[in-house]
Amino acid sequence: MWVVTVRSPKGEPREYTLKAGKMIIGRKSDSDIPLPDESASRVHAEIYFEPSSSAVTITDLGSTNGTYVNRERLVQPHRIGPEDQVRIGQHILTFSHRHTDPSLGPPSSLPDTQPLTRDLLLEALDHHAVLLYEVASRLNTVIDLDTALREVSELMRVAMGADKCQVILAERFNMLHDLGFPVSIARMALDQRSAVIIPDAQADPHLGKSTLLMRIRTAMCVPVMSGEKVIALTYVYKTRPLARPFDQSDLQLAVAISHQAALTIQRTRLLEHVRKEQRIRQLLQRFLSPPEAEYLLQDYLQTGSLPPLTEKTVTVLFADITDSTGLAERLGARRFSDILSRYYQQMTDAVFSYGGLLNKYLGDGVMAVFGVTGQQMDAEERAVRAALDMVNRLQNINQAEGEQIEMGIGINTGPAIAGYVGNEDRVEFTVLGDAVNLAQRLQLHARPNKVVIGPLTAQCLNTTTASAGFQLNSMGMIEVRGRSQGVEAFEVLRA
């Protein structure tokens, strides 16, 4: 018998068995083969089936938009051959001849595997261009991977009239059994890099008990390839007892959609990579000067992670406004807020100018760290130069605002635990240790508008020739809260 399968982007495939004589194809709902397509005429074409000779002929009935047989517009009656393809608008009609003679036996139930060659892909794209246009139109608007996988699965399920379809990413291949698909079929597709079609799964003894338990009638499995690499696996099956077995046309369609799935997976992963890179860049630029941020970003792109908490020697700077509470009361909330915003901006610029990492804002203070990335040397010198620049910038703010705002800056060098903590959604830089605490205590002795440094910072400055622009004035041993013994401190003077 002759069977015509009608496919469209709008719904599941439909099958019609050809009857002897004439059958009308058209947009009219009472047509023998109705096509709800605005490009189809009400009475579009005619099929004539002659049972005695098993000949099938199709004739265009003067339609507006034409009838195409194997991509050529029909101008005269055409005798249909097996697997001929007819296009009317967005509908594709595929003709196939199926034998009904019991003496010929049932169709083979053994799996049919076809290697995913370039020729097979081109043939698939050529035969299903109309459907793929709709598939591509829907997938091109998807920007996240999970949605893309669901869209591909649903598009393929509908296009093939299947009961189940799913796209499994390579990282989940170890979960094939839990995802509800016979592992034997999946392994066959993966090991041979081939599309696998099983017309009658219940009659195949090679597929194992899972196929029987899941009542799979016909199945298909296609690897999703990116070059020579399998990045996903598409499987589709039917469980309905009278379901039409998958055929070569279905296999071509599955290969074509799997190719589109590969492009979509690559695109969404690239978009996610770009979004993730942008998030990390924005995060780093909160703390670091642009060159330092870019340096750390490139390291992140290579390693896949930001530097974790590790012990390292760093130089910590604390800057704090003197009597900010009284200042806020005197100036009023709005004006104080404006001045504080300008103060933060100027202090941040000073830190970034000398390659520091801005750790956090502390109410009316700033904490910065130097020497974290190791990209630049002389962390102590850069920290001191940044501190002196801060003092100058505060004087400029005072002149512009007509105020006398004072601050203190403490700097200390020593071992600390420094690095990034958090997850993909929220990451923060943190630095902990006695060196941090001492820097904070030193700024209490640095008022008004002084820069006070700890002993190790002073020692490092004295051993570098670049620090010739500084003069250090010993403050002797000062008492520091939380310590039983005093700490030697130095005030930094300009040369």
XYZ file of C-alpha atoms in Angstrom, residues 131-132 134-136 138-140 142 144-160 162 164-169 222-224 231-236 253-268:
58
model
C 10.871 22.433 9.237
C 14.395 23.523 10.118
C 10.875 27.056 11.905
C 13.164 25.244 14.361
C 15.974 27.768 13.846
C 12.454 29.437 17.615
C 15.876 28.473 18.893
C 17.620 31.674 17.811
C 16.823 31.299 23.300
C 20.082 30.021 28.189
C 21.028 26.358 27.900
C 18.234 24.759 29.945
C 15.550 26.511 27.913
C 17.343 25.559 24.694
C 17.367 21.874 25.645
C 13.665 21.939 26.488
C 12.864 23.702 23.198
C 14.849 21.198 21.143
C 13.212 18.265 22.922
C 9.703 19.597 22.407
C 10.321 20.530 18.763
C 11.618 17.064 17.962
C 8.853 15.314 19.908
C 6.138 17.191 18.045
C 7.823 16.929 14.641
C 8.030 13.143 14.963
C 6.813 10.840 19.608
C 9.213 11.109 24.710
C 12.200 13.128 23.612
C 15.128 14.466 25.560
C 18.527 15.992 24.926
C 21.153 14.786 27.404
C 24.397 16.722 27.781
C 21.300 10.539 17.588
C 24.576 11.958 18.957
C 24.869 15.742 18.955
C 28.492 17.112 23.307
C 25.025 15.632 23.847
C 22.716 12.781 22.946
C 19.204 13.112 21.549
C 16.826 10.225 22.081
C 13.206 9.856 21.074
C 14.811 14.898 10.596
C 16.416 13.811 13.880
C 19.892 14.331 12.411
C 18.933 17.786 11.112
C 17.423 18.907 14.431
C 20.391 17.463 16.344
C 22.684 19.585 14.193
C 20.600 22.640 15.066
C 20.771 21.559 18.710
C 24.574 21.465 18.506
C 24.659 25.024 17.193
C 22.247 26.147 19.905
C 24.213 24.446 22.700
C 27.436 26.040 21.488
C 25.790 29.459 21.207
C 24.167 29.372 24.653
